[in-house]
Amino acid sequence: MAVKLVFLGKLADLAGGPERDVAGPLDWDGLLAALPPQVAAQVQGQKVKLALDGALVADKAALAAPDGSEIALLPPVSGG
Amino acid sequence: MAVKLVFLGKLADLAGGPERDVAGPLDWDGLLAALPPQVAAQVQGQKVKLALDGALVADKAALAAPDGSEIALLPPVSGG
Amino acid sequence: MAIHVHLVDQPFNPGALLGPFTNAHPGYGGLASFIGAVRGDDDVRALELLHYEKMTRPGMEALAEEAAHRFELLGLLVMHRHGVMEPGEPIVMVAACAQHRRGAIAAVDYCMDHLKSDSWFWKRELRADGWHWIEPRDQDHSDLARWSK
Amino acid sequence: MAIHVHLVDQPFNPGALLGPFTNAHPGYGGLASFIGAVRGDDDVRALELLHYEKMTRPGMEALAEEAAHRFELLGLLVMHRHGVMEPGEPIVMVAACAQHRRGAIAAVDYCMDHLKSDSWFWKRELRADGWHWIEPRDQDHSDLARWSK
C-alpha cells in the first residue's frame, strides 16, 4: 500500500506532476522527507494547507496518514 | 387656455380622477382654491410634492404656472 | 457603453432580454441581473403600478446614467412595467455588465433600491376587499440611505 | 427549497439555465443572478481553473447550503467551470430566488465572494510568454471580510 500525494496549483509544477505515490504510513517528518526540497519548503510555510482524505488537517505537525490514504497539498486559492 | 392638474397615486382617488383642467395662470393660492378640500389638505403637507411641466417645484408657495402648463401633484412614491 | 431604459405596459420575458444583452457585450467580466416579479404568496390578486409620463421615464434614464458612471459599467439594461400585473408577472429587470463582479452586482443593487424608493411609481394592490394603495416602507428608505454614505 | 450545485469541465449556456430555474420558482419575489466570464481585455489567451475532486464540490455544496439558509432563499443555483477556458466563456454562474430582493442580491454577492476567495480553485493564465499562476488579491480577502462583520 501507499499514500497518494496530490499537488494542487503551482505546487504541481514544483513537484513535477499533480500526483505521486509514496510509501505509507506517513507522518509530518515522513512527508517532508518524501517531498522535493522546494515543495517541502513551501509546505512548511503557513500559507500551504494539508488535507487528509478531503478533510483539512488543523495541525500539520500532527499529520498521521495511514496506508491507502490521500494527502493533498493546498496552496492559497485564487478561484472564479 | 387652462392649466392641467395631474393627480398621481391615491390623490387621483381623492380628486375623483387622474386629471382636471382649471383656469390659468395659477399660483399657490389659486391651486389650493381650485382643489377639492381633501386634496388641498394633502398638498399643503410636506409629503406631497409638485412638479411644473415635469420639473419638481422646490418651493411650492412660489408656484407660478402659466396658461398651458401642467401641474403634477405627487404623493410619496412606492414603486417596484 | 450602452444604456437601455424601457418603460412598458405589456408583459416582458426577462430571459429573452438577457441573452441579447449578454451577447452585446463580448469580453465582459461580470454580468449581474435582478428580476422582480409580483409575489404569489398572499391574497394579492393583482398589482397596479402608476407612473407619470413627464417624469418617470426621464427619472429612470437619469438613474441609469448615474449608475453606469458610478460603477464604471460596460452596459446597463433597465426594464420596468407599469399598469396592471398579475401574480408571477415580472415587474422590473435590471442587468449590468462590468469588467469586475463587484461593480456589476453593486450597480444592480443600486438601481433596484432607487427604482423602489426614489422613482416616480405609485403602487396599489387588489385584494379580496378591493384596491389598496401601498405606502413607502421604512426599509425602503434605509436601503436607499446606504448609497449616500 | 431547491439547491443545485454543478462543477463542470465543458462550456455552459447561462441563459439556458436561468430560464428553467426561473420557471421552477413560480411566486418568487426576486431573482438575482451573476455570470462571470473570462475577460477579453488583455493579452490572456486562456485561463485554467484547477480543482481538487475530494474538496471542491463538497465545499461548493456547503457554501450553497449556508447561503440558502442565511438569506432565506427559495432556490439557489451554483454552476462553476473547471479546466481550460477561452476569453468570453462563462466561468461561473450563481442565481438566487427569494421572496425579497435584498436577500436574493445579497446571496449572489455572498456566493461570488466565497467562490472567488474561499473555495478550492487554483487559477492560471496563458499569456504570450506561457502560463502564470494567479495569486490571491488583497481585494478578494477584504471582499470576504464584509460577511463576517
Short mmCIF file of C-alpha atoms in Angstrom, two decimals:
data_model
loop_
_atom_site.label_atom_id
_atom_site.label_comp_id
_atom_site.label_asym_id
_atom_site.label_seq_id
_atom_site.Cartn_x
_atom_site.Cartn_y
_atom_site.Cartn_z
CA MET A 1 0.00 0.00 0.00
CA ALA A 2 0.99 3.61 -0.36
CA VAL A 3 -0.05 7.15 0.46
CA LYS A 4 -1.07 9.29 -2.51
CA LEU A 5 0.22 12.87 -2.53
CA VAL A 6 -1.84 15.37 -4.56
CA PHE A 7 -0.18 18.65 -5.50
CA LEU A 8 -2.59 21.49 -6.26
CA GLY A 9 -1.97 24.71 -8.13
CA LYS A 10 1.62 25.77 -8.56
CA LEU A 11 2.81 23.01 -6.23
CA ALA A 12 2.18 20.59 -9.09
CA ASP A 13 4.75 22.49 -11.16
CA LEU A 14 7.26 22.42 -8.32
CA ALA A 15 6.65 18.71 -7.70
CA GLY A 16 6.93 17.82 -11.38
CA GLY A 17 3.37 16.47 -11.58
CA PRO A 18 -0.05 16.53 -9.95
CA GLU A 19 0.24 13.27 -8.02
CA ARG A 20 2.81 10.92 -6.53
CA ASP A 21 2.56 7.70 -4.52
CA VAL A 22 4.95 7.29 -1.60
CA ALA A 23 5.35 4.51 0.95
CA GLY A 24 2.96 4.73 3.88
CA PRO A 25 2.06 5.30 6.59
CA LEU A 26 3.31 8.88 6.69
CA ASP A 27 3.70 11.43 9.47
CA TRP A 28 4.79 15.08 9.17
CA ASP A 29 8.51 14.31 9.14
CA GLY A 30 7.95 11.47 6.71
CA LEU A 31 6.01 13.77 4.38
CA LEU A 32 8.73 16.42 4.37
CA ALA A 33 11.34 13.75 3.68
CA ALA A 34 9.28 12.40 0.77
CA LEU A 35 8.92 15.78 -0.92
CA PRO A 36 11.31 17.53 -3.31
CA PRO A 37 13.17 20.20 -1.26
CA GLN A 38 11.37 23.12 -2.96
CA VAL A 39 7.97 21.64 -2.21
CA ALA A 40 8.96 20.76 1.35
CA ALA A 41 9.96 24.39 1.93
CA GLN A 42 6.57 25.59 0.67
CA VAL A 43 4.64 23.08 2.75
CA GLN A 44 6.44 24.21 5.91
CA GLY A 45 5.12 27.75 5.35
CA GLN A 46 1.82 28.87 6.86
CA LYS A 47 0.13 29.52 3.52
CA VAL A 48 0.10 25.91 2.36
CA LYS A 49 -2.52 23.73 3.98
CA LEU A 50 -2.83 19.96 4.11
CA ALA A 51 -5.90 17.80 3.73
CA LEU A 52 -6.10 14.12 4.62
CA ASP A 53 -8.72 12.25 2.58
CA GLY A 54 -10.51 15.53 1.82
CA ALA A 55 -10.54 16.94 5.36
CA LEU A 56 -8.30 19.86 6.33
CA VAL A 57 -5.56 19.00 8.79
CA ALA A 58 -5.71 21.52 11.64
CA ASP A 59 -2.16 20.86 12.91
CA LYS A 60 0.17 19.84 10.13
CA ALA A 61 2.83 18.60 12.58
CA ALA A 62 0.27 16.07 13.89
CA LEU A 63 -0.29 14.51 10.45
CA ALA A 64 -0.88 10.76 10.58
CA ALA A 65 -1.67 9.37 7.13
CA PRO A 66 -2.35 5.63 7.07
CA ASP A 67 -1.65 3.32 4.14
CA GLY A 68 -4.18 3.93 1.36
CA SER A 69 -4.90 7.50 2.35
CA GLU A 70 -4.52 10.66 0.27
CA ILE A 71 -2.71 13.81 1.32
CA ALA A 72 -3.50 16.99 -0.62
CA LEU A 73 -1.06 19.91 -0.57
CA LEU A 74 -3.13 23.07 -0.93
CA PRO A 75 -1.54 26.43 -1.75
CA PRO A 76 -3.64 29.62 -1.40
CA VAL A 77 -6.73 29.52 -3.62
CA SER A 78 -7.37 32.02 -6.41
CA GLY A 79 -10.62 30.99 -7.99
CA GLY A 80 -13.54 32.33 -10.03
CA MET B 1 -56.17 78.38 -22.11
CA ALA B 2 -56.01 76.38 -18.95
CA VAL B 3 -53.66 74.68 -16.55
CA LYS B 4 -53.82 70.89 -16.42
CA LEU B 5 -53.70 69.32 -12.96
CA VAL B 6 -52.45 65.72 -12.83
CA PHE B 7 -53.21 63.70 -9.69
CA LEU B 8 -50.89 60.77 -9.05
CA GLY B 9 -51.37 57.74 -6.84
CA LYS B 10 -54.06 57.98 -4.20
CA LEU B 11 -54.56 61.68 -4.91
CA ALA B 12 -56.42 60.63 -8.06
CA ASP B 13 -58.91 58.79 -5.86
CA LEU B 14 -59.34 61.82 -3.61
CA ALA B 15 -59.68 64.16 -6.59
CA GLY B 16 -62.20 61.92 -8.33
CA GLY B 17 -59.99 61.38 -11.40
CA PRO B 18 -56.44 61.48 -12.71
CA GLU B 19 -56.63 64.89 -14.43
CA ARG B 20 -58.53 68.15 -14.35
CA ASP B 21 -58.24 71.39 -16.30
CA VAL B 22 -58.59 74.63 -14.37
CA ALA B 23 -58.39 78.25 -15.46
CA GLY B 24 -54.85 79.62 -15.62
CA PRO B 25 -52.47 81.11 -14.81
CA LEU B 26 -52.24 79.59 -11.36
CA ASP B 27 -50.22 80.45 -8.25
CA TRP B 28 -50.07 78.53 -4.94
CA ASP B 29 -53.21 80.14 -3.50
CA GLY B 30 -55.02 79.65 -6.79
CA LEU B 31 -54.07 75.98 -6.85
CA LEU B 32 -55.35 75.38 -3.32
CA ALA B 33 -58.61 77.16 -4.16
CA ALA B 34 -59.05 75.03 -7.29
CA LEU B 35 -58.63 71.72 -5.43
CA PRO B 36 -61.22 69.70 -3.54
CA PRO B 37 -60.69 70.39 0.18
CA GLN B 38 -59.32 66.89 0.91
CA VAL B 39 -56.75 67.19 -1.84
CA ALA B 40 -55.83 70.73 -0.83
CA ALA B 41 -55.14 69.50 2.71
CA GLN B 42 -52.84 66.77 1.37
CA VAL B 43 -50.98 69.14 -0.94
CA GLN B 44 -50.28 71.51 1.93
CA GLY B 45 -48.44 68.69 3.73
CA GLN B 46 -44.70 68.17 3.31
CA LYS B 47 -45.02 64.72 1.80
CA VAL B 48 -46.79 65.80 -1.38
CA LYS B 49 -44.56 67.40 -3.97
CA LEU B 50 -45.44 69.50 -7.00
CA ALA B 51 -43.96 69.41 -10.47
CA LEU B 52 -44.48 72.07 -13.11
CA ASP B 53 -44.16 70.68 -16.64
CA GLY B 54 -42.19 67.71 -15.34
CA ALA B 55 -39.76 69.65 -13.13
CA LEU B 56 -40.03 69.47 -9.34
CA VAL B 57 -41.07 72.74 -7.71
CA ALA B 58 -38.58 73.48 -4.93
CA ASP B 59 -40.81 75.96 -3.07
CA LYS B 60 -44.47 75.15 -3.50
CA ALA B 61 -45.57 78.57 -2.19
CA ALA B 62 -43.66 80.16 -5.09
CA LEU B 63 -45.62 78.19 -7.72
CA ALA B 64 -46.26 80.17 -10.91
CA ALA B 65 -47.99 78.04 -13.55
CA PRO B 66 -48.67 79.87 -16.84
CA ASP B 67 -51.55 79.11 -19.18
CA GLY B 68 -50.96 75.84 -21.00
CA SER B 69 -48.73 74.38 -18.32
CA GLU B 70 -49.18 71.17 -16.35
CA ILE B 71 -49.01 70.79 -12.59
CA ALA B 72 -48.47 67.29 -11.19
CA LEU B 73 -49.40 66.51 -7.59
CA LEU B 74 -47.03 63.80 -6.40
CA PRO B 75 -47.63 61.80 -3.20
CA PRO B 76 -44.81 59.65 -1.78
CA VAL B 77 -43.67 57.01 -4.25
CA SER B 78 -43.92 53.27 -3.58
CA GLY B 79 -42.63 51.57 -6.68
CA GLY B 80 -41.07 48.37 -7.91
CA MET C 1 -21.10 51.86 -23.21
CA ALA C 2 -24.75 51.19 -23.98
CA ILE C 3 -27.65 52.11 -21.73
CA HIS C 4 -31.11 50.75 -22.45
CA VAL C 5 -34.12 52.02 -20.48
CA HIS C 6 -37.60 50.71 -21.17
CA LEU C 7 -40.93 51.52 -19.54
CA VAL C 8 -43.62 49.22 -20.89
CA ASP C 9 -47.25 48.37 -20.23
CA GLN C 10 -47.11 44.79 -21.52
CA PRO C 11 -45.60 41.60 -20.07
CA PHE C 12 -41.94 41.00 -20.90
CA ASN C 13 -39.73 37.92 -20.95
CA PRO C 14 -36.57 38.51 -18.89
CA GLY C 15 -34.72 35.60 -20.48
CA ALA C 16 -35.37 36.91 -23.97
CA LEU C 17 -33.81 40.24 -22.97
CA LEU C 18 -30.85 38.85 -21.06
CA GLY C 19 -29.50 36.73 -23.88
CA PRO C 20 -29.10 39.56 -26.42
CA PHE C 21 -27.80 41.89 -23.70
CA THR C 22 -25.10 39.36 -22.81
CA ASN C 23 -24.22 38.76 -26.44
CA ALA C 24 -23.90 42.52 -27.00
CA HIS C 25 -21.02 42.64 -24.50
CA PRO C 26 -18.33 40.19 -25.57
CA GLY C 27 -15.35 40.38 -23.26
CA TYR C 28 -17.41 41.43 -20.24
CA GLY C 29 -16.01 40.15 -16.97
CA GLY C 30 -19.22 40.07 -14.98
CA LEU C 31 -22.92 40.35 -15.67
CA ALA C 32 -25.31 40.79 -12.77
CA SER C 33 -29.06 40.91 -13.07
CA PHE C 34 -32.18 41.10 -10.99
CA ILE C 35 -35.76 40.30 -11.88
CA GLY C 36 -38.58 41.36 -9.59
CA ALA C 37 -41.98 39.73 -10.01
CA VAL C 38 -45.41 40.04 -8.42
CA ARG C 39 -45.31 37.69 -5.45
CA GLY C 40 -47.90 34.96 -5.31
CA ASP C 41 -47.71 34.24 -1.61
CA ASP C 42 -50.59 36.20 -0.14
CA ASP C 43 -54.05 37.28 -1.17
CA VAL C 44 -52.93 39.85 -3.72
CA ARG C 45 -54.89 39.23 -6.92
CA ALA C 46 -53.32 41.99 -8.96
CA LEU C 47 -50.93 44.88 -8.64
CA GLU C 48 -51.07 48.21 -10.44
CA LEU C 49 -48.14 50.50 -10.92
CA LEU C 50 -48.92 54.04 -11.97
CA HIS C 51 -46.37 56.33 -13.48
CA TYR C 52 -46.24 59.96 -14.63
CA GLU C 53 -45.32 60.27 -18.26
CA LYS C 54 -43.38 63.53 -17.94
CA MET C 55 -41.17 62.33 -15.08
CA THR C 56 -41.00 58.56 -14.69
CA ARG C 57 -39.04 57.67 -17.80
CA PRO C 58 -36.72 60.72 -17.61
CA GLY C 59 -36.06 59.80 -13.97
CA MET C 60 -35.21 56.21 -14.93
CA GLU C 61 -32.87 57.46 -17.64
CA ALA C 62 -31.08 59.78 -15.21
CA LEU C 63 -30.76 56.91 -12.71
CA ALA C 64 -29.27 54.64 -15.37
CA GLU C 65 -26.73 57.28 -16.42
CA GLU C 66 -25.75 57.83 -12.80
CA ALA C 67 -25.33 54.10 -12.12
CA ALA C 68 -23.38 53.47 -15.33
CA HIS C 69 -20.94 56.22 -14.41
CA ARG C 70 -20.70 55.41 -10.70
CA PHE C 71 -19.97 51.71 -11.24
CA GLU C 72 -17.96 52.03 -14.48
CA LEU C 73 -20.32 49.78 -16.40
CA LEU C 74 -19.91 48.43 -19.91
CA GLY C 75 -23.67 48.19 -20.33
CA LEU C 76 -26.89 48.64 -18.38
CA LEU C 77 -30.41 47.49 -19.09
CA VAL C 78 -33.38 48.75 -17.07
CA MET C 79 -36.84 47.42 -17.91
CA HIS C 80 -39.92 48.38 -15.88
CA ARG C 81 -43.59 47.55 -16.24
CA HIS C 82 -46.44 49.88 -15.47
CA GLY C 83 -50.14 49.17 -15.46
CA VAL C 84 -51.95 46.16 -14.03
CA MET C 85 -49.99 42.94 -13.40
CA GLU C 86 -50.92 39.54 -12.06
CA PRO C 87 -49.00 37.35 -9.58
CA GLY C 88 -45.96 35.79 -11.23
CA GLU C 89 -45.53 38.50 -13.85
CA PRO C 90 -42.16 40.29 -13.94
CA ILE C 91 -42.32 43.92 -12.81
CA VAL C 92 -38.75 45.01 -13.21
CA MET C 93 -35.45 43.80 -14.57
CA VAL C 94 -32.01 45.32 -14.23
CA ALA C 95 -28.90 43.88 -15.88
CA ALA C 96 -25.41 45.36 -15.61
CA CYS C 97 -22.19 44.42 -17.39
CA ALA C 98 -18.83 45.40 -15.97
CA GLN C 99 -15.20 44.37 -16.08
CA HIS C 100 -15.37 43.25 -12.45
CA ARG C 101 -18.02 41.48 -10.45
CA ARG C 102 -18.37 43.92 -7.59
CA GLY C 103 -19.28 46.79 -9.91
CA ALA C 104 -21.89 44.77 -11.76
CA ILE C 105 -23.56 43.47 -8.59
CA ALA C 106 -23.46 46.85 -6.84
CA ALA C 107 -24.98 48.56 -9.88
CA VAL C 108 -27.96 46.21 -9.86
CA ASP C 109 -28.41 46.68 -6.12
CA TYR C 110 -28.18 50.47 -6.52
CA CYS C 111 -30.66 50.63 -9.39
CA MET C 112 -33.16 48.40 -7.59
CA ASP C 113 -33.03 50.48 -4.40
CA HIS C 114 -33.59 53.65 -6.39
CA LEU C 115 -36.33 52.21 -8.60
CA LYS C 116 -38.08 51.02 -5.48
CA SER C 117 -37.92 54.15 -3.35
CA ASP C 118 -36.74 57.06 -5.45
CA SER C 119 -38.53 56.72 -8.78
CA TRP C 120 -41.90 58.04 -9.84
CA PHE C 121 -44.09 54.99 -9.37
CA TRP C 122 -47.17 54.54 -7.25
CA LYS C 123 -48.36 51.06 -6.37
CA ARG C 124 -51.67 49.61 -5.37
CA GLU C 125 -52.79 46.03 -4.74
CA LEU C 126 -56.09 44.36 -5.45
CA ARG C 127 -57.18 42.16 -2.57
CA ALA C 128 -60.49 40.45 -1.86
CA ASP C 129 -61.89 43.72 -0.49
CA GLY C 130 -60.69 45.99 -3.28
CA TRP C 131 -57.71 48.17 -4.19
CA HIS C 132 -55.23 49.34 -1.55
CA TRP C 133 -52.53 51.96 -2.08
CA ILE C 134 -49.11 50.87 -0.87
CA GLU C 135 -47.27 53.31 1.35
CA PRO C 136 -43.48 53.54 1.25
CA ARG C 137 -41.79 51.34 3.87
CA ASP C 138 -39.09 52.49 6.29
CA GLN C 139 -36.97 49.62 4.96
CA ASP C 140 -37.00 51.19 1.50
CA HIS C 141 -35.63 54.44 2.86
CA SER C 142 -32.90 52.74 4.86
CA ASP C 143 -31.95 50.70 1.78
CA LEU C 144 -31.61 53.95 -0.14
CA ALA C 145 -29.58 55.63 2.58
CA ARG C 146 -26.82 53.04 2.16
CA TRP C 147 -25.73 54.76 -1.03
CA SER C 148 -25.22 58.25 0.40
CA LYS C 149 -22.66 57.21 2.99
CA MET D 1 -36.21 24.92 -1.33
CA ALA D 2 -34.04 23.55 -4.11
CA ILE D 3 -30.26 23.85 -4.25
CA HIS D 4 -28.41 22.95 -7.44
CA VAL D 5 -24.61 22.81 -7.47
CA HIS D 6 -22.71 21.89 -10.61
CA LEU D 7 -18.99 21.64 -11.30
CA VAL D 8 -18.38 21.01 -14.99
CA ASP D 9 -15.49 20.85 -17.43
CA GLN D 10 -17.48 21.86 -20.51
CA PRO D 11 -18.85 25.24 -21.66
CA PHE D 12 -22.33 26.08 -20.38
CA ASN D 13 -25.04 28.46 -21.55
CA PRO D 14 -26.18 30.71 -18.69
CA GLY D 15 -29.41 31.71 -20.43
CA ALA D 16 -30.40 28.09 -20.93
CA LEU D 17 -30.00 27.50 -17.18
CA LEU D 18 -31.67 30.69 -15.99
CA GLY D 19 -34.96 30.12 -17.80
CA PRO D 20 -35.75 26.73 -16.24
CA PHE D 21 -34.50 27.95 -12.83
CA THR D 22 -36.92 30.88 -13.01
CA ASN D 23 -39.79 28.71 -14.16
CA ALA D 24 -39.14 26.30 -11.28
CA HIS D 25 -39.95 29.07 -8.79
CA PRO D 26 -43.39 30.48 -9.53
CA GLY D 27 -44.35 33.09 -6.97
CA TYR D 28 -40.77 34.19 -6.33
CA GLY D 29 -40.46 37.85 -5.46
CA GLY D 30 -36.92 38.40 -6.67
CA LEU D 31 -34.36 36.54 -8.72
CA ALA D 32 -30.78 37.75 -8.75
CA SER D 33 -28.01 36.27 -10.82
CA PHE D 34 -24.39 36.76 -11.70
CA ILE D 35 -22.36 35.37 -14.57
CA GLY D 36 -18.60 35.66 -14.58
CA ALA D 37 -16.71 35.16 -17.82
CA VAL D 38 -13.11 35.12 -18.96
CA ARG D 39 -12.32 38.75 -19.76
CA GLY D 40 -11.13 39.55 -23.24
CA ASP D 41 -9.49 42.86 -22.45
CA ASP D 42 -5.82 41.99 -22.08
CA ASP D 43 -3.37 39.52 -23.51
CA VAL D 44 -4.81 36.49 -21.74
CA ARG D 45 -5.24 33.74 -24.32
CA ALA D 46 -6.69 31.13 -22.00
CA LEU D 47 -7.42 30.54 -18.36
CA GLU D 48 -7.22 27.28 -16.46
CA LEU D 49 -9.02 26.56 -13.24
CA LEU D 50 -7.86 23.55 -11.29
CA HIS D 51 -9.92 21.92 -8.61
CA TYR D 52 -9.46 19.07 -6.13
CA GLU D 53 -12.08 16.39 -6.57
CA LYS D 54 -12.33 15.45 -2.89
CA MET D 55 -12.88 19.03 -1.66
CA THR D 56 -14.02 21.47 -4.33
CA ARG D 57 -17.52 20.17 -4.96
CA PRO D 58 -18.24 19.38 -1.28
CA GLY D 59 -17.06 22.90 -0.42
CA MET D 60 -19.38 24.42 -3.04
CA GLU D 61 -22.28 22.37 -1.67
CA ALA D 62 -21.59 23.54 1.88
CA LEU D 63 -21.38 27.15 0.66
CA ALA D 64 -24.72 26.83 -1.14
CA GLU D 65 -26.41 25.36 1.95
CA GLU D 66 -25.01 28.15 4.09
CA ALA D 67 -26.17 30.88 1.68
CA ALA D 68 -29.63 29.38 1.23
CA HIS D 69 -30.11 29.34 4.98
CA ARG D 70 -28.53 32.71 5.70
CA PHE D 71 -30.59 34.58 3.08
CA GLU D 72 -33.79 32.56 3.38
CA LEU D 73 -33.75 31.58 -0.27
CA LEU D 74 -36.42 29.77 -2.24
CA GLY D 75 -33.83 28.38 -4.63
CA LEU D 76 -30.14 28.60 -5.41
CA LEU D 77 -28.16 27.57 -8.47
CA VAL D 78 -24.35 27.48 -8.47
CA MET D 79 -22.56 26.47 -11.65
CA HIS D 80 -18.78 26.52 -11.96
CA ARG D 81 -16.40 25.53 -14.73
CA HIS D 82 -13.03 23.95 -14.27
CA GLY D 83 -10.39 23.16 -16.85
CA VAL D 84 -9.18 25.36 -19.69
CA MET D 85 -11.38 28.25 -20.89
CA GLU D 86 -11.02 30.86 -23.60
CA PRO D 87 -11.85 34.57 -23.38
CA GLY D 88 -15.60 35.13 -23.45
CA GLU D 89 -16.51 31.76 -21.98
CA PRO D 90 -18.58 31.76 -18.78
CA ILE D 91 -16.66 30.56 -15.71
CA VAL D 92 -19.29 30.80 -13.03
CA MET D 93 -22.97 31.48 -12.60
CA VAL D 94 -24.95 31.99 -9.42
CA ALA D 95 -28.72 32.52 -9.35
CA ALA D 96 -30.80 33.02 -6.21
CA CYS D 97 -34.57 33.18 -5.76
CA ALA D 98 -36.07 34.81 -2.68
CA GLN D 99 -39.26 36.45 -1.51
CA HIS D 100 -37.49 39.79 -1.29
CA ARG D 101 -34.91 41.48 -3.45
CA ARG D 102 -32.28 42.22 -0.83
CA GLY D 103 -31.95 38.57 0.12
CA ALA D 104 -31.59 37.43 -3.48
CA ILE D 105 -28.98 40.06 -4.36
CA ALA D 106 -27.01 39.56 -1.14
CA ALA D 107 -26.96 35.79 -1.64
CA VAL D 108 -25.40 36.17 -5.09
CA ASP D 109 -22.85 38.65 -3.75
CA TYR D 110 -22.03 36.30 -0.84
CA CYS D 111 -21.64 33.22 -3.02
CA MET D 112 -19.44 35.03 -5.52
CA ASP D 113 -17.12 36.39 -2.81
CA HIS D 114 -16.77 32.91 -1.33
CA LEU D 115 -16.34 31.14 -4.66
CA LYS D 116 -13.64 33.65 -5.53
CA SER D 117 -11.60 33.61 -2.34
CA ASP D 118 -12.73 30.76 -0.13
CA SER D 119 -13.26 27.83 -2.47
CA TRP D 120 -10.83 25.20 -3.65
CA PHE D 121 -9.86 26.55 -7.05
CA TRP D 122 -6.46 27.48 -8.41
CA LYS D 123 -6.18 29.68 -11.46
CA ARG D 124 -3.53 30.21 -14.08
CA GLU D 125 -3.48 32.32 -17.22
CA LEU D 126 -1.87 31.65 -20.56
CA ARG D 127 -0.17 34.77 -21.91
CA ALA D 128 2.22 35.20 -24.81
CA ASP D 129 5.11 34.04 -22.62
CA GLY D 130 3.39 30.99 -21.12
CA TRP D 131 1.30 30.01 -18.12
CA HIS D 132 1.21 32.18 -14.98
CA TRP D 133 -0.30 31.18 -11.66
CA ILE D 134 -2.66 33.81 -10.23
CA GLU D 135 -2.07 34.76 -6.62
CA PRO D 136 -4.97 35.75 -4.38
CA ARG D 137 -5.55 39.50 -4.29
CA ASP D 138 -5.93 41.61 -1.14
CA GLN D 139 -9.22 42.84 -2.59
CA ASP D 140 -10.58 39.29 -2.53
CA HIS D 141 -9.86 38.98 1.17
CA SER D 142 -11.42 42.33 2.01
CA ASP D 143 -14.49 41.37 -0.04
CA LEU D 144 -14.77 38.21 2.02
CA ALA D 145 -14.31 40.02 5.33
CA ARG D 146 -17.52 42.01 4.70
CA TRP D 147 -19.56 38.93 5.60
CA SER D 148 -18.04 38.25 8.99
CA LYS D 149 -18.94 41.67 10.45
#
